[in-house]
Short mmCIF file of C-alpha atoms and ligand atoms in Angstrom, two decimals:
data_model
loop_
_atom_site.label_atom_id
_atom_site.label_comp_id
_atom_site.label_asym_id
_atom_site.label_seq_id
_atom_site.Cartn_x
_atom_site.Cartn_y
_atom_site.Cartn_z
CA UNK A 1 -21.40 -22.82 -14.36
CA UNK A 2 -20.55 -20.96 -17.57
CA UNK A 3 -19.71 -17.29 -18.14
CA UNK A 4 -17.77 -15.12 -20.58
CA UNK A 5 -15.03 -13.96 -18.18
CA UNK A 6 -14.09 -15.79 -14.98
CA UNK A 7 -12.57 -13.28 -12.57
CA UNK A 8 -10.47 -14.73 -9.76
CA UNK A 9 -10.20 -12.36 -6.79
CA UNK A 10 -12.47 -9.64 -5.35
CA UNK A 11 -9.76 -7.06 -4.74
CA UNK A 12 -9.55 -3.68 -6.50
CA UNK A 13 -8.43 -5.29 -9.80
CA UNK A 14 -11.10 -8.01 -10.00
CA UNK A 15 -14.00 -5.88 -8.78
CA UNK A 16 -13.28 -2.89 -11.00
CA UNK A 17 -12.85 -5.25 -13.96
CA UNK A 18 -16.25 -6.85 -13.23
CA UNK A 19 -17.92 -3.41 -13.32
CA UNK A 20 -16.08 -2.25 -16.44
CA UNK A 21 -17.11 -5.45 -18.26
CA UNK A 22 -20.72 -5.15 -17.12
CA UNK A 23 -20.82 -1.63 -18.58
CA UNK A 24 -19.83 -3.19 -21.94
CA UNK A 25 -22.52 -5.87 -21.62
CA UNK A 26 -19.95 -8.62 -20.93
CA UNK A 27 -20.87 -11.26 -18.33
CA UNK A 28 -18.48 -12.33 -15.61
CA UNK A 29 -18.43 -14.37 -12.41
CA UNK A 30 -16.16 -13.24 -9.55
CA UNK A 31 -14.64 -15.95 -7.32
CA UNK A 32 -13.21 -14.82 -3.96
CA UNK A 33 -11.69 -17.23 -1.46
CA UNK A 34 -12.34 -15.01 1.60
CA UNK A 35 -15.65 -13.95 3.13
CA UNK A 36 -17.30 -10.66 2.17
CA UNK A 37 -16.72 -9.35 5.68
CA UNK A 38 -13.02 -10.18 5.57
CA UNK A 39 -12.29 -8.40 2.28
CA UNK A 40 -14.35 -5.37 3.34
CA UNK A 41 -12.34 -4.99 6.57
CA UNK A 42 -8.83 -5.68 5.17
CA UNK A 43 -6.79 -2.51 5.78
CA UNK A 44 -4.22 -1.81 3.08
CA UNK A 45 -3.76 1.06 0.67
CA UNK A 46 -5.29 4.48 0.97
CA UNK A 47 -3.85 6.78 -1.69
CA UNK A 48 -5.80 7.02 -4.95
CA UNK A 49 -4.32 8.77 -7.92
CA UNK A 50 -6.43 10.92 -10.21
CA UNK A 51 -6.82 8.17 -12.86
CA UNK A 52 -8.27 5.78 -10.25
CA UNK A 53 -10.76 8.39 -9.09
CA UNK A 54 -11.70 9.08 -12.71
CA UNK A 55 -12.29 5.34 -13.23
CA UNK A 56 -14.62 5.12 -10.21
CA UNK A 57 -16.44 8.30 -11.31
CA UNK A 58 -16.83 6.84 -14.80
CA UNK A 59 -18.55 3.81 -13.27
CA UNK A 60 -20.85 6.07 -11.28
CA UNK A 61 -19.28 4.76 -8.05
CA UNK A 62 -17.40 7.83 -6.81
CA UNK A 63 -20.16 9.41 -4.73
CA UNK A 64 -18.99 8.25 -1.25
CA UNK A 65 -15.35 8.74 -2.21
CA UNK A 66 -16.00 12.41 -2.95
CA UNK A 67 -18.10 12.80 0.20
CA UNK A 68 -15.77 11.04 2.66
CA UNK A 69 -12.36 11.00 0.95
CA UNK A 70 -9.78 13.75 1.32
CA UNK A 71 -8.16 15.59 -1.58
CA UNK A 72 -4.44 16.23 -1.06
CA UNK A 73 -2.56 18.85 -3.02
CA UNK A 74 0.87 18.21 -1.56
CA UNK A 75 3.16 16.19 0.70
CA UNK A 76 6.17 16.90 2.91
CA UNK A 77 9.51 15.33 3.73
CA UNK A 78 11.09 15.67 7.15
CA UNK A 79 14.83 15.32 6.83
CA UNK A 80 17.47 16.27 9.40
CA UNK A 81 15.28 18.86 11.12
CA UNK A 82 14.28 20.36 7.79
CA UNK A 83 10.85 20.32 6.19
CA UNK A 84 10.46 20.16 2.42
CA UNK A 85 6.91 20.56 1.04
CA UNK A 86 6.03 19.83 -2.57
CA UNK A 87 2.80 21.25 -3.98
CA UNK A 88 1.90 18.24 -6.12
CA UNK A 89 -1.11 19.87 -7.75
CA UNK A 90 0.77 22.95 -8.95
CA UNK A 91 3.83 20.96 -9.99
CA UNK A 92 1.84 18.31 -11.89
CA UNK A 93 -0.34 20.78 -13.77
CA UNK A 94 -3.52 20.37 -11.74
CA UNK A 95 -3.66 16.70 -10.69
CA UNK A 96 -4.24 15.62 -7.08
CA UNK A 97 -4.22 12.51 -4.93
CA UNK A 98 -7.17 11.35 -2.82
CA UNK A 99 -7.02 9.62 0.54
CA UNK A 100 -9.76 6.97 0.81
CA UNK A 101 -9.14 3.50 2.26
CA UNK A 102 -8.81 0.54 -0.09
CA UNK A 103 -11.39 -1.32 2.02
CA UNK A 104 -13.85 1.52 1.34
CA UNK A 105 -13.23 1.21 -2.42
CA UNK A 106 -13.80 -2.55 -2.09
CA UNK A 107 -17.02 -2.02 -0.09
CA UNK A 108 -18.39 0.39 -2.72
CA UNK A 109 -17.55 -1.97 -5.59
CA UNK A 110 -19.04 -5.03 -3.85
CA UNK A 111 -22.22 -3.20 -2.82
CA UNK A 112 -22.84 -2.07 -6.40
CA UNK A 113 -22.16 -5.57 -7.77
CA UNK A 114 -24.54 -7.18 -5.28
CA UNK A 115 -27.19 -4.49 -5.91
CA UNK A 116 -26.98 -5.22 -9.65
CA UNK A 117 -27.59 -8.91 -8.90
CA UNK A 118 -24.36 -9.84 -10.69
CA UNK A 119 -22.57 -13.02 -9.58
CA UNK A 120 -19.87 -12.82 -6.93
CA UNK A 121 -19.08 -15.99 -4.98
CA UNK A 122 -17.40 -15.55 -1.59
CA UNK A 123 -15.46 -18.32 0.15
CA UNK A 124 -14.91 -19.81 -3.31
CA UNK A 125 -11.26 -20.68 -3.83
CA UNK A 126 -9.85 -21.23 -7.32
CA UNK A 127 -7.57 -24.25 -7.06
CA UNK A 128 -6.61 -24.99 -10.68
CA UNK A 129 -6.84 -23.38 -14.12
CA UNK A 130 -7.21 -25.78 -17.05
CA UNK A 131 -7.10 -25.63 -20.88
CA UNK A 132 -5.62 -22.13 -20.96
CA UNK A 133 -4.80 -22.28 -24.67
CA UNK A 134 -8.22 -23.58 -25.73
CA UNK A 135 -11.20 -21.28 -26.51
CA UNK A 136 -12.94 -22.70 -23.42
CA UNK A 137 -10.61 -22.51 -20.43
CA UNK A 138 -11.90 -23.66 -17.04
CA UNK A 139 -11.42 -22.73 -13.41
CA UNK A 140 -11.77 -25.45 -10.82
CA UNK A 141 -12.84 -24.04 -7.47
CA UNK A 142 -13.80 -25.16 -3.99
CA UNK A 143 -16.80 -23.75 -2.17
CA UNK A 144 -18.11 -25.14 1.14
CA UNK A 145 -15.93 -28.23 0.65
CA UNK A 146 -17.31 -29.08 -2.81
CA UNK A 147 -15.34 -28.81 -6.04
CA UNK A 148 -17.05 -27.06 -8.95
CA UNK A 149 -16.00 -25.91 -12.42
CA UNK A 150 -16.44 -22.49 -14.01
CA UNK A 151 -16.26 -22.61 -17.81
CA UNK A 152 -15.52 -19.39 -19.66
CA UNK A 153 -13.96 -17.68 -22.69
CA UNK A 154 -11.26 -15.87 -20.69
CA UNK A 155 -9.80 -16.05 -17.19
CA UNK A 156 -8.84 -12.79 -15.45
CA UNK A 157 -6.26 -13.64 -12.78
CA UNK A 158 -6.81 -10.88 -10.21
CA UNK A 159 -5.94 -12.97 -7.15
CA UNK A 160 -2.89 -11.14 -5.87
CA UNK A 161 0.63 -12.30 -5.15
CA UNK A 162 -0.40 -15.48 -3.26
CA UNK A 163 -3.11 -16.53 -5.72
CA UNK A 164 -3.25 -19.48 -8.10
CA UNK A 165 -3.18 -17.48 -11.36
CA UNK A 166 0.45 -16.50 -11.82
CA UNK A 167 1.47 -19.92 -10.51
CA UNK A 168 -0.49 -21.41 -13.43
CA UNK A 169 1.78 -19.90 -16.09
CA UNK A 170 3.70 -22.84 -17.57
CA UNK A 171 7.42 -22.95 -16.77
CA UNK A 172 9.45 -21.18 -19.42
CA UNK A 173 6.51 -19.09 -20.65
CA UNK A 174 7.07 -16.12 -18.34
CA UNK A 175 10.03 -14.36 -16.80
CA UNK A 176 9.87 -13.32 -13.16
CA UNK A 177 11.80 -10.25 -11.94
CA UNK A 178 12.00 -10.01 -8.17
CA UNK A 179 13.76 -8.13 -5.37
CA UNK A 180 13.17 -8.47 -1.62
CA UNK A 181 14.20 -5.44 0.43
CA UNK A 182 16.19 -5.92 3.64
CA UNK A 183 13.52 -4.14 5.70
CA UNK A 184 9.75 -4.23 6.33
CA UNK A 185 7.02 -1.77 7.37
CA UNK A 186 5.24 -1.89 10.70
CA UNK A 187 1.88 -0.25 9.96
CA UNK A 188 -0.60 0.96 12.59
CA UNK A 189 -4.09 2.34 12.33
CA UNK A 190 -4.83 4.60 15.31
CA UNK A 191 -7.82 6.50 16.67
CA UNK A 192 -5.83 9.72 16.71
CA UNK A 193 -6.34 12.98 14.87
CA UNK A 194 -3.82 13.38 12.01
CA UNK A 195 -1.15 15.96 12.83
CA UNK A 196 -1.74 17.71 9.57
CA UNK A 197 -3.88 17.36 6.48
CA UNK A 198 -1.18 15.85 4.22
CA UNK A 199 1.26 12.95 4.09
CA UNK A 200 4.64 13.38 5.79
CA UNK A 201 7.56 11.14 4.82
CA UNK A 202 10.50 11.06 7.26
CA UNK A 203 14.01 10.15 6.21
CA UNK A 204 15.84 9.68 9.48
CA UNK A 205 19.10 8.01 10.62
CA UNK A 206 16.89 5.73 12.82
CA UNK A 207 14.93 4.60 9.75
CA UNK A 208 11.97 5.64 7.59
CA UNK A 209 8.56 6.71 8.95
CA UNK A 210 5.33 7.85 7.27
CA UNK A 211 2.43 9.88 8.65
CA UNK A 212 -0.75 9.26 6.68
CA UNK A 213 -4.45 9.17 7.53
CA UNK A 214 -7.78 7.57 6.66
CA UNK A 215 -10.14 10.25 8.02
CA UNK A 216 -10.18 13.36 10.20
CA UNK A 217 -10.04 11.09 13.30
CA UNK A 218 -7.93 8.15 12.15
CA UNK A 219 -4.20 8.17 11.42
CA UNK A 220 -2.26 5.55 9.49
CA UNK A 221 1.41 5.45 10.47
CA UNK A 222 4.34 3.35 9.31
CA UNK A 223 7.83 2.58 10.65
CA UNK A 224 10.72 0.87 8.91
CA UNK A 225 11.60 -2.30 10.87
CA UNK A 226 13.72 -5.43 10.36
CA UNK A 227 12.13 -7.90 7.91
CA UNK A 228 11.86 -10.66 10.53
CA UNK A 229 10.78 -8.34 13.35
CA UNK A 230 8.23 -9.97 15.73
CA UNK A 231 5.22 -7.74 16.33
CA UNK A 232 5.59 -8.45 20.08
CA UNK A 233 8.78 -6.37 20.06
CA UNK A 234 6.63 -3.30 19.49
CA UNK A 235 4.40 -2.42 22.44
CA UNK A 236 2.34 0.74 21.98
CA UNK A 237 4.72 3.05 23.84
CA UNK A 238 7.69 1.98 21.74
CA UNK A 239 5.71 2.57 18.54
CA UNK A 240 4.69 6.10 19.54
CA UNK A 241 8.14 7.03 20.87
CA UNK A 242 9.78 5.82 17.68
CA UNK A 243 7.29 7.66 15.46
CA UNK A 244 8.01 10.81 17.44
CA UNK A 245 11.79 10.32 17.17
CA UNK A 246 11.65 9.86 13.38
CA UNK A 247 8.83 12.23 12.35
CA UNK A 248 9.10 14.91 15.03
CA UNK A 249 12.42 16.33 13.90
CA UNK A 250 11.02 19.68 12.80
CA UNK A 251 10.30 22.12 15.56
CA UNK A 252 6.94 21.86 17.29
CA UNK A 253 5.92 18.65 15.44
CA UNK A 254 4.62 16.18 17.98
CA UNK A 255 2.80 13.00 16.84
CA UNK A 256 -0.81 12.83 18.10
CA UNK A 257 -1.27 9.58 20.06
CA UNK A 258 -4.38 7.45 20.50
CA UNK A 259 -5.58 3.84 20.83
CA UNK A 260 -4.05 1.54 18.19
CA UNK A 261 -6.87 -0.18 16.31
CA UNK A 262 -4.84 -2.42 14.02
CA UNK A 263 -1.19 -3.28 13.44
CA UNK A 264 0.80 -5.49 11.08
CA UNK A 265 4.17 -6.02 9.45
CA UNK A 266 4.45 -5.94 5.65
CA UNK A 267 7.37 -7.26 3.64
CA UNK A 268 8.79 -4.97 0.97
CA UNK A 269 9.12 -6.44 -2.48
CA UNK A 270 9.44 -5.50 -6.14
CA UNK A 271 8.09 -8.16 -8.49
CA UNK A 272 7.03 -8.37 -12.14
CA UNK A 273 5.82 -11.32 -14.26
CA UNK A 274 6.41 -10.77 -17.95
CA UNK A 275 4.33 -11.25 -20.05
CA UNK A 276 1.17 -10.79 -18.01
CA UNK A 277 -0.76 -13.25 -20.17
CA UNK A 278 -0.70 -16.79 -21.48
CA UNK A 279 -3.35 -18.16 -23.85
CA UNK A 280 -6.74 -17.15 -22.45
CA UNK A 281 -5.34 -16.20 -19.03
CA UNK A 282 -4.78 -12.46 -18.42
CA UNK A 283 -3.21 -11.30 -15.15
CA UNK A 284 -3.97 -7.99 -13.43
CA UNK A 285 -2.78 -6.19 -10.30
CA UNK A 286 -0.66 -7.86 -7.62
CA UNK A 287 -0.98 -11.21 -9.42
CA UNK A 288 1.39 -9.76 -12.04
CA UNK A 289 3.38 -7.08 -10.22
CA UNK A 290 4.20 -5.82 -6.74
CA UNK A 291 5.76 -2.50 -5.83
CA UNK A 292 7.01 -1.55 -2.37
CA UNK A 293 4.25 0.63 -0.85
CA UNK A 294 6.42 3.77 -0.50
CA UNK A 295 5.16 5.19 -3.80
CA UNK A 296 1.50 4.30 -3.07
CA UNK A 297 1.08 2.77 -6.52
CA UNK A 298 -0.14 -0.87 -6.09
CA UNK A 299 -3.91 -0.41 -5.96
CA UNK A 300 -3.72 2.23 -8.69
CA UNK A 301 -1.77 -0.08 -10.99
CA UNK A 302 -4.26 -2.88 -10.29
CA UNK A 303 -7.20 -0.75 -11.41
CA UNK A 304 -5.30 0.62 -14.41
CA UNK A 305 -4.72 -2.99 -15.57
CA UNK A 306 -8.44 -3.66 -15.20
CA UNK A 307 -9.22 -0.72 -17.47
CA UNK A 308 -6.80 -1.93 -20.16
CA UNK A 309 -8.16 -5.49 -19.93
CA UNK A 310 -11.78 -4.34 -20.15
CA UNK A 311 -11.04 -2.35 -23.33
CA UNK A 312 -9.29 -5.33 -24.90
CA UNK A 313 -12.17 -7.69 -24.05
CA UNK A 314 -14.75 -5.15 -25.26
CA UNK A 315 -12.96 -4.97 -28.64
CA UNK A 316 -12.98 -8.77 -28.81
CA UNK A 317 -16.67 -9.19 -27.98
CA UNK A 318 -17.85 -6.33 -30.20
CA UNK A 319 -16.17 -7.53 -33.38
CA UNK A 320 -13.77 -10.37 -32.63
CA UNK A 321 -10.89 -7.86 -32.85
CA UNK A 322 -7.88 -9.37 -31.04
CA UNK A 323 -5.14 -6.69 -31.48
CA UNK A 324 -5.76 -5.16 -28.04
CA UNK A 325 -5.83 -8.57 -26.39
CA UNK A 326 -2.53 -9.49 -28.03
CA UNK A 327 -0.86 -6.34 -26.73
CA UNK A 328 -2.55 -6.35 -23.30
CA UNK A 329 0.66 -7.20 -21.46
CA UNK A 330 2.79 -4.66 -23.36
CA UNK A 331 0.22 -1.91 -22.78
CA UNK A 332 0.12 -2.58 -19.02
CA UNK A 333 3.84 -3.11 -18.58
CA UNK A 334 4.77 0.33 -19.92
CA UNK A 335 3.04 1.88 -16.91
CA UNK A 336 4.07 -0.91 -14.54
CA UNK A 337 7.81 -0.55 -15.21
CA UNK A 338 7.64 3.24 -14.70
CA UNK A 339 5.89 2.65 -11.38
CA UNK A 340 8.41 -0.06 -10.44
CA UNK A 341 11.23 2.40 -11.04
CA UNK A 342 9.56 5.24 -9.11
CA UNK A 343 8.67 2.98 -6.16
CA UNK A 344 12.24 1.63 -5.99
CA UNK A 345 13.61 5.20 -6.23
CA UNK A 346 11.42 6.51 -3.41
CA UNK A 347 12.12 3.44 -1.26
CA UNK A 348 15.86 3.81 -1.77
CA UNK A 349 15.70 7.55 -1.15
CA UNK A 350 13.93 7.34 2.20
CA UNK A 351 15.02 4.14 3.97
CA UNK A 352 18.03 3.39 6.11
CA UNK A 353 20.16 0.84 4.29
CA UNK A 354 22.57 -0.28 7.02
CA UNK A 355 26.03 1.02 7.79
CA UNK A 356 27.99 -0.91 5.19
CA UNK A 357 28.66 1.94 2.76
CA UNK A 358 30.48 4.35 5.06
CA UNK A 359 27.60 6.78 4.90
CA UNK A 360 27.77 7.18 1.11
CA UNK A 361 24.12 6.35 0.52
CA UNK A 362 23.07 8.44 3.50
CA UNK A 363 24.79 11.55 2.09
CA UNK A 364 23.43 10.82 -1.39
CA UNK A 365 19.86 10.62 -0.06
CA UNK A 366 20.17 14.03 1.58
CA UNK A 367 21.65 15.48 -1.64
CA UNK A 368 18.70 14.11 -3.68
CA UNK A 369 16.14 15.52 -1.23
CA UNK A 370 17.93 18.86 -1.40
CA UNK A 371 17.73 18.66 -5.20
CA UNK A 372 13.95 18.08 -4.99
CA UNK A 373 13.68 21.11 -2.69
CA UNK A 374 15.68 23.45 -4.91
CA UNK A 375 15.20 22.29 -8.51
CA UNK A 376 11.80 23.08 -10.03
CA UNK A 377 12.37 20.56 -12.85
CA UNK A 378 13.21 17.77 -10.39
CA UNK A 379 10.14 18.59 -8.30
CA UNK A 380 7.90 18.59 -11.41
CA UNK A 381 9.18 15.15 -12.45
CA UNK A 382 8.64 13.81 -8.93
CA UNK A 383 5.10 15.25 -8.69
CA UNK A 384 4.05 13.85 -12.07
CA UNK A 385 5.17 10.38 -11.03
CA UNK A 386 3.56 10.62 -7.60
CA UNK A 387 0.10 11.73 -8.74
CA UNK A 388 0.13 9.03 -11.42
CA UNK A 389 1.15 8.98 -15.02
CA UNK A 390 -1.34 9.72 -17.76
CA UNK A 391 -3.03 6.52 -18.90
CA UNK A 392 -1.74 4.60 -21.89
C1 FAD B 401 0.63 -1.80 4.03
C2 FAD B 401 0.25 -1.57 2.59
C3 FAD B 401 0.06 -0.27 2.14
C4 FAD B 401 -0.27 -0.04 0.82
N1 FAD B 401 -0.47 1.26 0.40
C5 FAD B 401 -0.86 1.48 -0.88
C6 FAD B 401 -1.25 2.82 -1.31
O1 FAD B 401 -1.27 3.79 -0.55
N2 FAD B 401 -1.66 2.98 -2.61
C7 FAD B 401 -1.71 1.92 -3.47
O2 FAD B 401 -2.07 2.14 -4.63
N3 FAD B 401 -1.38 0.65 -3.09
C8 FAD B 401 -0.97 0.40 -1.82
N4 FAD B 401 -0.72 -0.89 -1.40
C9 FAD B 401 -0.84 -2.00 -2.36
C10 FAD B 401 -2.29 -2.45 -2.61
O3 FAD B 401 -2.93 -2.75 -1.40
C11 FAD B 401 -2.30 -3.66 -3.56
O4 FAD B 401 -1.48 -3.38 -4.66
C12 FAD B 401 -3.74 -3.99 -4.03
O5 FAD B 401 -4.46 -4.65 -3.02
C13 FAD B 401 -3.73 -4.86 -5.29
O6 FAD B 401 -5.05 -5.17 -5.65
P1 FAD B 401 -5.39 -6.54 -6.38
O7 FAD B 401 -6.84 -6.50 -6.67
O8 FAD B 401 -4.44 -6.78 -7.47
O9 FAD B 401 -5.04 -7.68 -5.29
P2 FAD B 401 -5.68 -7.97 -3.86
O10 FAD B 401 -6.20 -6.72 -3.24
O11 FAD B 401 -4.66 -8.75 -3.12
O12 FAD B 401 -6.93 -8.87 -4.18
C14 FAD B 401 -6.78 -10.24 -4.57
C15 FAD B 401 -7.98 -10.99 -4.05
O13 FAD B 401 -7.91 -12.34 -4.51
C16 FAD B 401 -8.31 -13.20 -3.46
N5 FAD B 401 -7.71 -14.54 -3.75
C17 FAD B 401 -6.44 -14.94 -3.58
N6 FAD B 401 -6.27 -16.21 -3.98
C18 FAD B 401 -7.47 -16.62 -4.42
C19 FAD B 401 -7.95 -17.86 -4.97
N7 FAD B 401 -7.13 -18.92 -5.14
N8 FAD B 401 -9.26 -17.95 -5.32
C20 FAD B 401 -10.09 -16.89 -5.15
N9 FAD B 401 -9.69 -15.70 -4.63
C21 FAD B 401 -8.39 -15.56 -4.29
C22 FAD B 401 -7.77 -12.52 -2.21
O14 FAD B 401 -8.45 -12.92 -1.04
C23 FAD B 401 -8.04 -11.06 -2.54
O15 FAD B 401 -9.30 -10.62 -2.10
C24 FAD B 401 -0.41 -1.15 -0.07
C25 FAD B 401 -0.22 -2.46 0.38
C26 FAD B 401 0.08 -2.68 1.70
C27 FAD B 401 0.24 -4.10 2.17
#
């Protein structure tokens, strides 16, 4: 098989890249190691920043998002019985966030790709990337037990943190920055009406909690837990009681309960590969960088990378101009490092960090939240980061 761009991974990065390239008349083949059903059901992110919505609108794929998604103009913090609400839209000069599940974005992108008759191979696992510095790199992949080869001009490594792409960077050619946090998130999806129309972040001496939602009838809730916590330690009643204890600290706020549809524990990690390219291999999304989910940035960063990569490849194919390709990594990393900092800041601000510092961090967290509540400038800076920075 031969194509112009081989895209590894049918997540938000790979799928949006495939559409952006098609709009420029550039051919691609998407390889995805899971089944279509699996990737369309995988519950993950749900907060889209304005730039991501603009990207989907620009592709003509925002119709269901605008019909079924929810626009949020603010968020709240619950801290020591106090409620702090930030009006993100006012503070950021008119930008908003949208709540629409990542799996819905993936479904929309796959449906449009299939409808266009463009190639997307499911249950096709990339196992090795060859000849990365030649003009004709190759992806070896396995499908239904047979090995095949995809020849191309460029490889877009959009296969996430566990994929083959970033592992294919030769030793010494990239620097890896990494931090594992000493806690994890227990996430549940429940058939329960959200308590309110916006996100609520709780900073509590028992640990962090987050109230979010996917629709008017489905809540998405998170609890800070130990990193090695077995899921069996958390029967339904314990989950609901703990959510109530952490989130329900302001008067009259009682978490709506309902059947739990899905649950899982997610490790918290910050991770960056620099540079995000080697030869004809360009990385995008979680293959190149991970942020802890507190700042709701990961999917948005993945799609922002895709936009930068598509522009660089369009410049190359329209006139063999390589400047944008050469600075692809630098252009992406400016936004990535800002998001890494903001995600670390919000994670540090809201989580319990153990009792080793004599309460110093605890008191500092409360002081910072008070600052956000009382300083307009601090709230503006927070809101601009949360709704997403202007694109490069
Ligand atoms: C609990 C949780 C909550 C989150 N909340 C948010 C949020 O609110 N907002 C936000 O922006 N982000 C959030 N994120 C992060 C977000 O989900 C990721 O950043 C996003 O999925 C990255 O997209 P991607 O396309 O880079 O990678 P992925 O979505 O991981 O896609 C990579 C794809 O590559 C495939 N693949 C892997 N290896 C191979 C191979 N060898 N061959 C072929 N295919 C392969 C995988 O199956 C997968 O489909 C959250 C994450 C979690 C876990």
